[in-house]
Short mmCIF file of C-alpha atoms in Angstrom, two decimals:
data_model
loop_
_atom_site.label_atom_id
_atom_site.label_comp_id
_atom_site.label_asym_id
_atom_site.label_seq_id
_atom_site.Cartn_x
_atom_site.Cartn_y
_atom_site.Cartn_z
CA UNK A 148 3.81 -3.73 34.15
CA UNK A 149 4.90 -0.83 32.02
CA UNK A 150 6.07 -0.94 28.47
CA UNK A 151 9.79 -0.22 28.26
CA UNK A 152 10.02 0.37 24.55
CA UNK A 153 9.12 3.01 22.04
CA UNK A 154 5.34 3.22 21.98
CA UNK A 155 3.27 4.43 19.05
CA UNK A 156 -0.48 4.65 19.42
CA UNK A 157 -2.74 3.19 16.76
CA UNK A 158 -6.50 3.44 16.85
CA UNK A 159 -8.29 0.59 15.09
CA UNK A 160 -12.06 0.58 14.77
CA UNK A 161 -12.71 -3.08 14.08
CA UNK A 162 -16.04 -4.81 14.26
CA UNK A 163 -15.65 -7.57 16.83
CA UNK A 164 -17.54 -10.80 16.45
CA UNK A 165 -18.06 -13.39 19.21
CA UNK A 166 -15.00 -15.49 19.76
CA UNK A 167 -12.67 -12.91 18.22
CA UNK A 168 -10.53 -12.72 21.35
CA UNK A 169 -7.15 -14.37 21.13
CA UNK A 170 -6.51 -17.56 23.00
CA UNK A 171 -3.06 -16.90 24.45
CA UNK A 172 -3.28 -14.30 27.18
CA UNK A 173 0.09 -15.16 28.80
CA UNK A 174 -1.01 -14.19 32.27
CA UNK A 175 -2.25 -10.72 31.36
CA UNK A 176 -5.65 -11.05 33.01
CA UNK A 177 -4.39 -9.48 36.23
CA UNK A 178 -2.29 -6.79 34.58
CA UNK A 179 -3.28 -3.17 34.97
CA UNK A 180 -1.36 -0.90 32.65
CA UNK A 181 -1.21 2.86 32.44
CA UNK A 182 0.15 4.36 29.23
CA UNK A 183 0.72 7.90 28.07
CA UNK A 184 -1.10 8.06 24.75
CA UNK A 185 0.12 10.12 21.82
CA UNK A 186 -2.01 10.68 18.75
CA UNK A 187 -0.11 11.08 15.52
CA UNK A 188 -0.82 11.31 11.84
CA UNK A 189 0.45 8.74 9.38
CA UNK A 190 3.54 10.82 8.64
CA UNK A 191 4.45 11.34 12.29
CA UNK A 192 7.63 10.46 14.11
CA UNK A 193 7.93 7.89 16.92
CA UNK A 194 6.75 8.95 20.37
CA UNK A 195 8.93 9.35 23.42
CA UNK A 196 10.26 6.56 25.55
CA UNK A 197 7.74 5.48 28.16
CA UNK A 198 8.33 3.69 31.44
CA UNK A 199 10.89 1.10 32.50
CA UNK A 200 11.09 -2.63 32.19
CA UNK A 201 10.23 -4.78 35.17
CA UNK A 202 11.38 -8.35 35.89
CA UNK A 203 12.79 -9.11 32.47
CA UNK A 204 14.68 -12.38 32.18
CA UNK A 205 18.16 -12.52 30.70
CA UNK A 206 18.02 -12.78 26.94
CA UNK A 207 14.28 -12.11 26.85
CA UNK A 208 13.34 -9.96 23.86
CA UNK A 209 10.15 -8.88 25.62
CA UNK A 210 7.82 -10.61 23.19
CA UNK A 211 4.38 -9.25 23.93
CA UNK A 212 1.53 -11.45 22.64
CA UNK A 213 -1.53 -9.96 21.03
CA UNK A 214 -4.06 -10.50 23.76
CA UNK A 215 -6.71 -8.90 25.86
CA UNK A 216 -5.57 -6.89 28.87
CA UNK A 217 -8.37 -6.67 31.41
CA UNK A 218 -8.56 -3.67 33.64
CA UNK A 219 -6.29 -1.56 31.45
CA UNK A 220 -6.47 2.13 32.29
CA UNK A 221 -5.79 4.49 29.40
CA UNK A 222 -4.82 7.83 30.90
CA UNK A 223 -4.63 11.08 28.95
CA UNK A 224 -1.67 12.86 30.50
CA UNK A 225 -1.04 16.59 30.59
CA UNK A 226 1.69 16.27 27.97
CA UNK A 227 1.20 17.58 24.50
CA UNK A 228 -0.76 15.62 21.94
CA UNK A 229 1.52 15.29 18.95
CA UNK A 230 0.04 15.68 15.51
CA UNK A 231 1.83 16.46 12.32
CA UNK A 232 -0.72 18.95 11.14
CA UNK A 233 -0.91 20.70 14.51
CA UNK A 234 2.81 21.39 14.36
CA UNK A 235 3.64 19.47 17.56
CA UNK A 236 2.27 22.23 19.75
CA UNK A 237 1.09 21.81 23.34
CA UNK A 238 -2.63 21.48 23.79
CA UNK A 239 -2.85 21.55 27.56
CA UNK A 240 -5.53 18.88 27.65
CA UNK A 241 -5.71 16.78 30.77
CA UNK A 242 -7.99 14.18 32.18
CA UNK A 243 -8.41 10.45 32.18
CA UNK A 244 -10.91 7.85 31.15
CA UNK A 245 -13.94 8.79 29.06
CA UNK A 246 -13.55 12.55 29.57
CA UNK A 247 -10.01 12.46 28.25
CA UNK A 248 -11.08 10.63 25.10
CA UNK A 249 -13.84 13.19 24.48
CA UNK A 250 -11.39 16.08 24.75
CA UNK A 251 -9.00 14.41 22.32
CA UNK A 252 -11.87 13.65 19.94
CA UNK A 253 -12.93 17.31 19.90
CA UNK A 254 -9.35 18.42 19.32
CA UNK A 255 -8.84 16.10 16.34
CA UNK A 256 -12.35 16.44 14.89
CA UNK A 257 -11.26 18.53 11.92
CA UNK A 258 -8.01 16.66 11.29
CA UNK A 259 -8.23 12.91 11.68
CA UNK A 260 -11.70 11.63 10.89
CA UNK A 261 -10.65 8.03 11.32
CA UNK A 262 -9.29 8.62 14.83
CA UNK A 263 -12.30 10.73 15.76
CA UNK A 264 -14.68 8.02 14.60
CA UNK A 265 -12.82 5.44 16.66
CA UNK A 266 -12.75 7.51 19.84
CA UNK A 267 -16.53 7.84 19.78
CA UNK A 268 -16.86 4.11 20.46
CA UNK A 269 -16.24 2.12 23.59
CA UNK A 270 -12.80 0.56 24.00
CA UNK A 271 -12.99 -3.22 24.07
CA UNK A 272 -9.36 -3.88 24.92
CA UNK A 273 -5.82 -2.90 24.03
CA UNK A 274 -3.20 -5.05 22.35
CA UNK A 275 0.51 -4.72 22.99
CA UNK A 276 2.18 -5.74 19.74
CA UNK A 277 5.80 -6.37 18.83
CA UNK A 278 6.76 -5.67 15.24
CA UNK A 279 10.14 -6.21 13.61
CA UNK A 280 12.02 -3.19 12.28
CA UNK A 281 14.49 -3.11 9.42
CA UNK A 282 17.45 -2.82 11.81
CA UNK A 283 18.26 -1.79 15.40
CA UNK A 284 19.17 1.65 14.05
CA UNK A 285 15.72 2.23 12.58
CA UNK A 286 13.54 4.93 14.10
CA UNK A 287 11.78 3.68 17.21
CA UNK A 288 13.57 0.30 17.29
CA UNK A 289 15.21 -1.30 20.30
CA UNK A 290 18.59 -3.03 20.46
CA UNK A 291 17.12 -6.22 18.99
CA UNK A 292 15.50 -4.42 16.04
CA UNK A 293 11.87 -4.46 17.21
CA UNK A 294 9.17 -1.86 17.64
CA UNK A 295 6.34 -1.98 20.16
CA UNK A 296 2.95 -0.43 19.59
CA UNK A 297 -0.33 -0.14 21.44
CA UNK A 298 -3.36 -1.01 19.33
CA UNK A 299 -6.84 -0.17 20.55
CA UNK A 300 -9.67 -2.52 19.55
CA UNK A 301 -12.89 -0.53 19.60
CA UNK A 302 -16.53 -1.50 19.52
CA UNK A 303 -18.57 -0.97 16.38
CA UNK A 304 -17.80 -0.70 12.69
CA UNK A 305 -14.74 0.93 11.12
CA UNK A 306 -14.80 4.37 9.58
CA UNK A 307 -16.07 4.43 5.99
CA UNK A 308 -14.34 6.97 3.78
CA UNK A 309 -16.62 9.07 1.57
CA UNK A 310 -14.53 8.30 -1.53
CA UNK A 311 -15.47 4.60 -1.29
CA UNK A 312 -18.91 4.28 -2.82
CA UNK A 313 -21.25 1.35 -2.20
CA UNK A 314 -23.04 -0.12 -5.19
CA UNK A 315 -26.40 -1.80 -5.53
CA UNK A 316 -27.31 -4.97 -7.35
CA UNK A 317 -25.59 -8.31 -7.82
CA UNK A 318 -22.06 -8.99 -9.04
CA UNK A 319 -20.70 -12.33 -10.19
CA UNK A 320 -17.02 -13.02 -9.76
CA UNK A 321 -14.59 -15.69 -10.85
CA UNK A 322 -11.32 -15.58 -8.93
CA UNK A 323 -8.27 -17.45 -10.15
CA UNK A 324 -4.71 -17.71 -8.85
CA UNK A 325 -3.70 -14.77 -11.05
CA UNK A 326 -6.95 -13.51 -12.62
CA UNK A 327 -10.18 -11.86 -11.53
CA UNK A 328 -13.30 -11.68 -13.71
CA UNK A 329 -16.23 -9.49 -12.60
CA UNK A 330 -19.63 -9.34 -14.31
CA UNK A 331 -22.33 -7.18 -12.68
CA UNK A 332 -25.94 -7.53 -13.71
CA UNK A 333 -25.83 -3.92 -14.86
CA UNK A 334 -22.60 -2.35 -16.00
CA UNK A 335 -19.34 -3.21 -17.71
CA UNK A 336 -17.71 -6.59 -17.28
CA UNK A 337 -13.97 -6.80 -16.63
CA UNK A 338 -11.19 -9.35 -16.85
CA UNK A 339 -8.03 -8.27 -15.05
CA UNK A 340 -4.77 -9.61 -13.78
CA UNK A 341 -5.09 -10.08 -10.03
CA UNK A 342 -2.60 -7.78 -8.23
CA UNK A 343 -0.95 -6.80 -11.51
CA UNK A 344 1.08 -4.01 -9.84
CA UNK A 345 2.72 -6.46 -7.47
CA UNK A 346 6.30 -6.85 -8.72
CA UNK A 347 8.62 -8.60 -6.26
CA UNK A 348 12.37 -8.22 -6.61
CA UNK A 349 12.92 -11.95 -6.97
CA UNK A 350 16.52 -11.55 -8.05
CA UNK A 351 17.47 -9.61 -4.91
CA UNK A 352 15.62 -12.07 -2.67
CA UNK A 353 17.40 -15.05 -4.25
CA UNK A 354 20.72 -13.29 -3.79
CA UNK A 355 19.99 -12.74 -0.09
CA UNK A 356 18.93 -16.37 0.30
CA UNK A 357 22.21 -17.57 -1.20
CA UNK A 358 24.13 -15.21 1.04
CA UNK A 359 22.30 -16.52 4.11
CA UNK A 360 23.12 -20.09 3.08
CA UNK A 361 26.82 -19.28 2.72
CA UNK A 362 26.89 -17.55 6.10
CA UNK A 363 25.06 -20.45 7.73
CA UNK A 364 27.53 -22.96 6.31
CA UNK A 365 30.51 -20.84 7.37
CA UNK A 366 29.25 -20.57 10.96
CA UNK A 367 28.22 -24.24 11.25
CA UNK A 368 30.76 -26.40 9.38
CA UNK A 369 30.22 -29.31 11.78
CA UNK A 370 26.58 -29.65 10.68
CA UNK A 371 27.55 -30.67 7.11
CA UNK A 372 29.29 -33.75 5.74
CA UNK A 373 32.07 -33.86 3.15
CA UNK A 374 29.50 -33.63 0.32
CA UNK A 375 27.88 -30.52 1.73
CA UNK A 376 24.75 -32.25 3.01
CA UNK A 377 23.24 -31.67 6.44
CA UNK A 378 24.14 -34.43 8.88
CA UNK A 379 21.19 -36.39 10.20
CA UNK A 380 21.05 -36.83 13.96
CA UNK A 381 17.81 -38.75 14.32
CA UNK A 382 15.16 -37.03 16.38
CA UNK A 383 17.69 -34.68 17.94
CA UNK A 384 17.19 -31.04 17.03
CA UNK A 385 20.18 -29.39 15.38
CA UNK A 386 21.71 -26.41 17.15
CA UNK A 387 22.58 -23.68 14.68
CA UNK A 388 24.87 -20.74 15.34
CA UNK A 389 23.73 -17.48 13.77
CA UNK A 390 26.39 -14.83 13.30
CA UNK A 391 25.65 -11.13 13.46
CA UNK A 392 26.17 -10.83 9.73
CA UNK A 393 23.69 -13.65 9.19
CA UNK A 394 21.12 -11.90 11.39
CA UNK A 395 21.64 -8.65 9.49
CA UNK A 396 21.13 -10.42 6.16
CA UNK A 397 18.03 -12.12 7.51
CA UNK A 398 16.63 -8.74 8.57
CA UNK A 399 17.28 -7.34 5.09
CA UNK A 400 15.39 -10.23 3.51
CA UNK A 401 12.56 -9.87 6.04
CA UNK A 402 12.30 -6.17 5.20
CA UNK A 403 11.81 -6.93 1.51
CA UNK A 404 9.19 -9.55 2.31
CA UNK A 405 7.43 -7.17 4.69
CA UNK A 406 7.28 -4.40 2.09
CA UNK A 407 5.92 -6.86 -0.45
CA UNK A 408 3.23 -7.98 2.01
CA UNK A 409 2.26 -4.37 2.74
CA UNK A 410 1.99 -3.62 -0.98
CA UNK A 411 -0.14 -6.74 -1.49
CA UNK A 412 -2.44 -5.73 1.35
CA UNK A 413 -2.84 -2.26 -0.14
CA UNK A 414 -3.73 -3.71 -3.56
CA UNK A 415 -6.22 -6.08 -1.93
CA UNK A 416 -7.95 -3.20 -0.17
CA UNK A 417 -8.13 -1.14 -3.34
CA UNK A 418 -9.60 -4.02 -5.33
CA UNK A 419 -12.10 -4.87 -2.57
CA UNK A 420 -13.49 -1.33 -2.65
CA UNK A 421 -13.76 -1.53 -6.44
CA UNK A 422 -15.80 -4.72 -6.11
CA UNK A 423 -18.03 -3.24 -3.40
CA UNK A 424 -18.68 -0.21 -5.62
CA UNK A 425 -20.17 -2.51 -8.29
CA UNK A 426 -22.85 -4.12 -6.11
CA UNK A 427 -23.96 -5.05 -2.63
CA UNK A 428 -24.38 -8.79 -3.31
CA UNK A 429 -21.27 -10.57 -4.53
CA UNK A 430 -21.48 -14.21 -5.64
CA UNK A 431 -18.32 -16.28 -6.02
CA UNK A 432 -17.43 -19.95 -5.88
CA UNK A 433 -16.21 -21.49 -2.64
CA UNK A 434 -12.71 -22.71 -3.42
CA UNK A 435 -10.13 -24.68 -1.48
CA UNK A 436 -7.14 -22.34 -1.46
CA UNK A 437 -4.99 -25.03 0.14
CA UNK A 438 -5.50 -27.13 -2.98
CA UNK A 439 -4.45 -24.12 -5.03
CA UNK A 440 -1.24 -23.94 -3.03
CA UNK A 441 -0.33 -27.43 -4.25
CA UNK A 442 -1.17 -26.68 -7.88
CA UNK A 443 -0.20 -23.01 -8.22
CA UNK A 444 2.11 -22.47 -5.27
CA UNK A 445 4.18 -19.63 -6.70
CA UNK A 446 1.21 -17.56 -7.88
CA UNK A 447 -0.83 -18.16 -4.72
CA UNK A 448 2.15 -17.30 -2.51
CA UNK A 449 2.62 -14.02 -4.37
CA UNK A 450 -0.98 -12.81 -4.71
CA UNK A 451 -2.74 -14.51 -1.74
CA UNK A 452 -6.29 -14.92 -3.14
CA UNK A 453 -7.51 -16.42 0.15
CA UNK A 454 -6.55 -13.26 2.05
CA UNK A 455 -8.35 -11.21 -0.58
CA UNK A 456 -11.58 -13.17 -0.07
CA UNK A 457 -11.29 -12.77 3.72
CA UNK A 458 -10.89 -9.01 3.36
CA UNK A 459 -13.78 -8.91 0.89
CA UNK A 460 -15.98 -10.82 3.34
CA UNK A 461 -15.26 -8.37 6.17
CA UNK A 462 -15.68 -5.28 4.02
CA UNK A 463 -18.97 -6.45 2.53
CA UNK A 464 -20.30 -7.25 5.99
CA UNK A 465 -19.29 -3.83 7.35
CA UNK A 466 -21.01 -2.02 4.45
CA UNK A 467 -24.26 -3.94 4.82
CA UNK A 468 -23.81 -6.20 1.80
CA UNK A 469 -23.70 -9.96 1.33
CA UNK A 470 -20.98 -12.28 0.08
CA UNK A 471 -22.39 -15.57 -1.20
CA UNK A 472 -19.97 -18.46 -1.72
CA UNK A 473 -21.64 -21.18 -3.76
CA UNK A 474 -20.30 -24.76 -3.73
CA UNK A 475 -18.41 -25.81 -6.84
CA UNK A 476 -19.71 -29.39 -6.80
CA UNK A 477 -23.34 -28.40 -7.35
CA UNK A 478 -22.85 -25.36 -9.59
CA UNK A 479 -19.80 -26.35 -11.73
CA UNK A 480 -19.90 -22.97 -13.46
CA UNK A 481 -16.83 -23.65 -15.58
CA UNK A 482 -18.38 -26.86 -16.96
CA UNK A 483 -22.02 -25.91 -17.40
CA UNK A 484 -23.67 -24.44 -20.52
CA UNK A 485 -26.90 -22.50 -20.13
CA UNK A 486 -27.91 -23.16 -23.74
CA UNK A 487 -28.27 -26.94 -23.53
CA UNK A 488 -27.88 -27.52 -19.77
CA UNK A 489 -25.05 -30.03 -20.18
CA UNK A 490 -21.95 -30.30 -18.04
CA UNK A 491 -18.72 -30.97 -19.89
CA UNK A 492 -15.50 -30.98 -17.92
CA UNK A 493 -12.87 -28.81 -19.55
CA UNK A 494 -9.11 -29.12 -19.08
CA UNK A 495 -7.28 -26.13 -17.64
CA UNK A 496 -5.67 -25.48 -21.01
CA UNK A 497 -9.07 -24.84 -22.62
CA UNK A 498 -9.78 -21.17 -21.91
CA UNK A 499 -12.81 -20.69 -24.16
CA UNK A 500 -16.38 -21.91 -23.84
CA UNK A 501 -17.75 -23.09 -27.19
CA UNK A 502 -20.77 -25.38 -27.25
CA UNK A 503 -22.49 -27.12 -30.16
CA UNK A 504 -25.79 -25.51 -29.11
CA UNK A 505 -24.53 -22.14 -30.36
CA UNK A 506 -23.25 -20.55 -27.15
CA UNK A 507 -19.80 -19.07 -27.59
CA UNK A 508 -17.02 -18.62 -28.20
CA UNK A 509 -16.66 -16.68 -24.94
CA UNK A 510 -13.78 -16.42 -22.52
CA UNK A 511 -14.05 -19.07 -19.83
CA UNK A 512 -13.55 -16.87 -16.75
CA UNK A 513 -15.95 -14.21 -17.99
CA UNK A 514 -18.60 -16.84 -18.74
CA UNK A 515 -18.28 -18.33 -15.24
CA UNK A 516 -18.65 -14.86 -13.71
CA UNK A 517 -21.76 -14.29 -15.85
CA UNK A 518 -23.32 -17.52 -14.64
CA UNK A 519 -22.53 -16.57 -11.03
CA UNK A 520 -24.07 -13.10 -11.42
CA UNK A 521 -27.53 -14.49 -12.22
CA UNK A 522 -27.60 -17.35 -9.72
CA UNK A 523 -30.31 -17.40 -7.09
CA UNK A 524 -28.53 -17.07 -3.70
CA UNK A 525 -31.33 -19.01 -2.01
CA UNK A 526 -31.07 -21.89 -4.49
CA UNK A 527 -27.64 -21.76 -6.20
CA UNK A 528 -28.44 -24.31 -8.89
CA UNK A 529 -28.06 -23.10 -12.49
CA UNK A 530 -31.18 -23.23 -14.65
CA UNK A 531 -31.37 -22.80 -18.44
CA UNK A 532 -34.60 -20.81 -18.30
CA UNK A 533 -33.08 -18.32 -15.87
CA UNK A 534 -30.26 -17.26 -18.20
CA UNK A 535 -32.05 -17.06 -21.57
CA UNK A 536 -33.44 -13.55 -21.11
CA UNK A 537 -30.15 -12.14 -19.83
CA UNK A 538 -27.73 -13.70 -22.32
CA UNK A 539 -28.40 -11.39 -25.28
CA UNK A 540 -27.43 -8.26 -23.36
CA UNK A 541 -24.62 -9.90 -21.44
CA UNK A 542 -22.91 -11.44 -24.48
CA UNK A 543 -22.01 -8.03 -25.89
CA UNK A 544 -20.60 -6.92 -22.54
CA UNK A 545 -18.46 -10.05 -22.27
CA UNK A 546 -17.07 -9.57 -25.78
CA UNK A 547 -16.31 -5.92 -25.04
CA UNK A 548 -14.41 -6.90 -21.89
CA UNK A 549 -12.36 -9.42 -23.85
CA UNK A 550 -11.61 -6.86 -26.56
CA UNK A 551 -10.28 -4.44 -23.94
CA UNK A 552 -8.06 -7.19 -22.58
CA UNK A 553 -6.78 -7.99 -26.08
CA UNK A 554 -6.01 -4.33 -26.64
CA UNK A 555 -3.93 -4.23 -23.45
CA UNK A 556 -2.02 -7.27 -24.69
CA UNK A 557 -1.33 -5.54 -28.01
CA UNK A 558 0.04 -2.55 -26.13
CA UNK A 559 2.61 -4.79 -24.48
CA UNK A 560 1.08 -5.77 -21.13
CA UNK A 561 2.14 -9.25 -20.04
CA UNK A 562 -0.93 -11.41 -19.51
CA UNK A 563 -1.13 -14.92 -18.06
CA UNK A 564 -2.00 -17.87 -20.25
CA UNK A 565 -5.34 -18.31 -18.50
CA UNK A 566 -6.66 -15.30 -20.44
CA UNK A 567 -6.65 -17.40 -23.61
CA UNK A 568 -4.73 -14.78 -25.62
CA UNK A 569 -1.58 -15.92 -27.48
CA UNK A 570 1.36 -14.08 -26.02
CA UNK A 571 3.46 -13.61 -29.18
CA UNK A 572 0.63 -13.11 -31.64
CA UNK A 573 -1.21 -10.65 -29.42
CA UNK A 574 1.66 -8.17 -29.52
CA UNK A 575 2.34 -8.29 -33.29
CA UNK A 576 1.07 -5.21 -35.15
CA UNK A 577 -1.69 -6.09 -37.59
CA UNK A 578 -0.91 -3.82 -40.54
CA UNK A 579 -1.69 -4.66 -44.19
CA UNK A 580 1.26 -2.59 -45.44
CA UNK A 581 4.94 -3.42 -45.52
CA UNK A 582 6.78 -3.47 -42.20
CA UNK A 583 8.75 -0.34 -41.41
CA UNK A 584 12.51 -0.74 -41.70
CA UNK A 585 15.20 0.63 -39.45
CA UNK A 586 17.14 3.70 -40.68
CA UNK A 587 20.29 1.62 -41.12
CA UNK A 588 18.44 -0.86 -43.35
CA UNK A 589 16.92 1.96 -45.38
CA UNK A 590 20.37 3.48 -45.93
CA UNK A 591 21.77 0.14 -47.01
CA UNK A 592 18.91 -0.45 -49.44
CA UNK A 593 19.40 3.01 -50.92
CA UNK A 594 23.09 2.37 -51.50
CA UNK A 595 22.37 -0.94 -53.21
CA UNK A 596 19.84 0.67 -55.54
CA UNK A 597 22.32 3.43 -56.43
CA UNK A 598 25.05 0.88 -57.14
CA UNK A 599 22.71 -1.09 -59.41
CA UNK A 600 21.86 2.06 -61.36
CA UNK A 601 25.55 2.81 -61.95
CA UNK A 602 26.36 -0.77 -63.00
CA UNK A 603 23.54 -1.04 -65.53
CA UNK A 604 24.43 -0.08 -69.13
CA UNK A 605 22.87 3.11 -70.45
CA UNK A 606 19.76 2.78 -72.53
CA UNK A 607 20.14 3.53 -76.24
#
């Protein structure tokens, strides 16, 4: 079988664990595929059309599952290797198999370090992946608006960029639906909005959803009753007609969602590397993110904290660190006080820890991250004696982190309620003098004073 779509090569150096192969192979075990491979930079254009389709059923969109293809032969043809920085010039490299990969690796050694690192490792298998495009007229898309790529899964660990440093020590973290508190054993503590740069165009998405609903109703009037409700037909599945305009609107909405997901993934990766730069051992609480979906569905759907933890787990493992997830039932970091050793359950509205023993007031998320930072990974049970010698130095760092957060709120940054900072009062300027008046008010006050001076009788 040959791929009859636009093919773009992607080299992915992923560490493969046992059982990482996908379950659905769709009869690809006996397939032997030969592809002309083009190496491109991130700013490159789509490659040429490769091959022809074989035995495609009518109406089949050629959905290619992500699966292992045994016996795949990757051949380096005598065509040019396209790279943006090389100016799309012909290289004249030929060969197949391992020798071809070595020639390509030498050619790209000074240009694409990530690709060069991947080509030094053994190829585990190749995935043929179908990805939706914005429209059929998009670059590299077929008539149905899809792109097809070849993704190589290689043996070993992914390439580590020099700009991403790896820290030493232990870091405690407290992850919320919209917040992230980090307290390392040595260094500054921080309390930040999780994925603060993520700003979805909710108004445009709602408009597209309403448009799709109108188009669906116009194309399927028989599916609705006189009150506009969908007719129930028991266990029978409803057959919906989708017009071309409806499909175009659906693609526009999918494009916005896809861009939002790509932005979220980029922010997750950036934040993960910031956490790894603080320490090699990260301790967080093991949380049920499905329960969060029921309580904080909108925030979890936007920021995806579970995906962030999965990416953090993989990145920490690839850099030689450790991610420790302690159970919440035994630790109860948000309820426990290291001064008296008592557990007091706090409501979600209470964002400050203040105990009668003298501990506090301290922001709740920062205090939980502090308790996590000094837990023993072998025995994650909080102990009063363990925290006494660290609290004096950590208290000042926690207060400094909260002061920086308060300063951001005064500057106008919108912060969630879980920070414990009043929204309106945090943005009011605290000045002992009189408030400054607008120019129009100053002019009016000046005119009134002049009129009073003229109306008063002269002094004798």
